[in-house]
Amino acid sequence: MARMSVLADALKMISNAQRKGSRQVMIRPASKVVLKFLNVMQRHGYIGDVEFVDDHRAGKIIVELNGRVNRCGIISPRYDVALGDIEKWVVSLLPSRQFGFVVFTTSGGIIDHEQARKNHTGGKIL
């Protein structure tokens, strides 16, 4: 059966490994979107080291878990979000104002909602 979303599968693998109590998880296949999304998670301290392993196929990503991931997932379809609508999406998706991040893909790369507000840019919600 074909994979519908590599990013959704990767985030589900992380959530399942976190619930199980694993210290690391192997994600395959690897993609640029998954790597950049994981870099955003790493920048905010939700995961540890991210290592890309090239196996001359689709690649693998080894992620060190540190126990800070409660819930992560994607929004499908990837809705267009204007700069003025970022706050509406943040309020509807996050449990509180100080907790969690919404990630967007913009022309400047994959960034979280705080950086999108600072850069005055909208994008598609991941």
PDB file of C-alpha atoms in Angstrom, residues 75 77-93 102-107 111-113 116-117 120-126:
ATOM      1  CA  ILE A  75      -3.065  19.107   9.404  1.00  0.00           C
ATOM      2  CA  PRO A  77      -4.937  19.217   3.696  1.00  0.00           C
ATOM      3  CA  ARG A  78      -2.214  21.833   4.059  1.00  0.00           C
ATOM      4  CA  TYR A  79      -4.348  24.954   4.350  1.00  0.00           C
ATOM      5  CA  ASP A  80      -3.074  28.335   3.203  1.00  0.00           C
ATOM      6  CA  VAL A  81      -2.723  30.641   6.213  1.00  0.00           C
ATOM      7  CA  ALA A  82      -2.410  34.396   5.807  1.00  0.00           C
ATOM      8  CA  LEU A  83      -0.459  36.485   8.297  1.00  0.00           C
ATOM      9  CA  GLY A  84      -3.652  37.717   9.950  1.00  0.00           C
ATOM     10  CA  ASP A  85      -5.054  34.211  10.380  1.00  0.00           C
ATOM     11  CA  ILE A  86      -2.046  32.733  12.221  1.00  0.00           C
ATOM     12  CA  GLU A  87      -3.476  33.661  15.627  1.00  0.00           C
ATOM     13  CA  LYS A  88      -6.815  31.987  14.809  1.00  0.00           C
ATOM     14  CA  TRP A  89      -5.064  28.705  13.924  1.00  0.00           C
ATOM     15  CA  VAL A  90      -2.818  28.862  16.992  1.00  0.00           C
ATOM     16  CA  VAL A  91      -5.812  29.362  19.308  1.00  0.00           C
ATOM     17  CA  SER A  92      -7.775  26.521  17.731  1.00  0.00           C
ATOM     18  CA  LEU A  93      -4.901  23.986  17.639  1.00  0.00           C
ATOM     19  CA  VAL A 102       2.338  25.297  14.978  1.00  0.00           C
ATOM     20  CA  VAL A 103       4.708  24.727  12.053  1.00  0.00           C
ATOM     21  CA  PHE A 104       4.310  26.409   8.667  1.00  0.00           C
ATOM     22  CA  THR A 105       6.016  25.937   5.332  1.00  0.00           C
ATOM     23  CA  THR A 106       6.782  29.321   3.820  1.00  0.00           C
ATOM     24  CA  SER A 107       8.889  30.722   1.019  1.00  0.00           C
ATOM     25  CA  ILE A 111       9.320  27.674  10.531  1.00  0.00           C
ATOM     26  CA  ASP A 112       7.132  27.820  13.634  1.00  0.00           C
ATOM     27  CA  HIS A 113       4.284  30.289  14.202  1.00  0.00           C
ATOM     28  CA  ALA A 116       6.353  33.436  10.991  1.00  0.00           C
ATOM     29  CA  ARG A 117       4.826  36.323  12.958  1.00  0.00           C
ATOM     30  CA  HIS A 120       5.592  38.886   8.736  1.00  0.00           C
ATOM     31  CA  THR A 121       4.922  35.934   6.450  1.00  0.00           C
ATOM     32  CA  GLY A 122       2.124  33.426   5.990  1.00  0.00           C
ATOM     33  CA  GLY A 123       2.304  30.001   4.400  1.00  0.00           C
ATOM     34  CA  LYS A 124       0.827  26.537   4.419  1.00  0.00           C
ATOM     35  CA  ILE A 125       0.185  24.863   7.728  1.00  0.00           C
ATOM     36  CA  LEU A 126       1.958  21.563   8.446  1.00  0.00           C
TER      37      LEU A 126
END
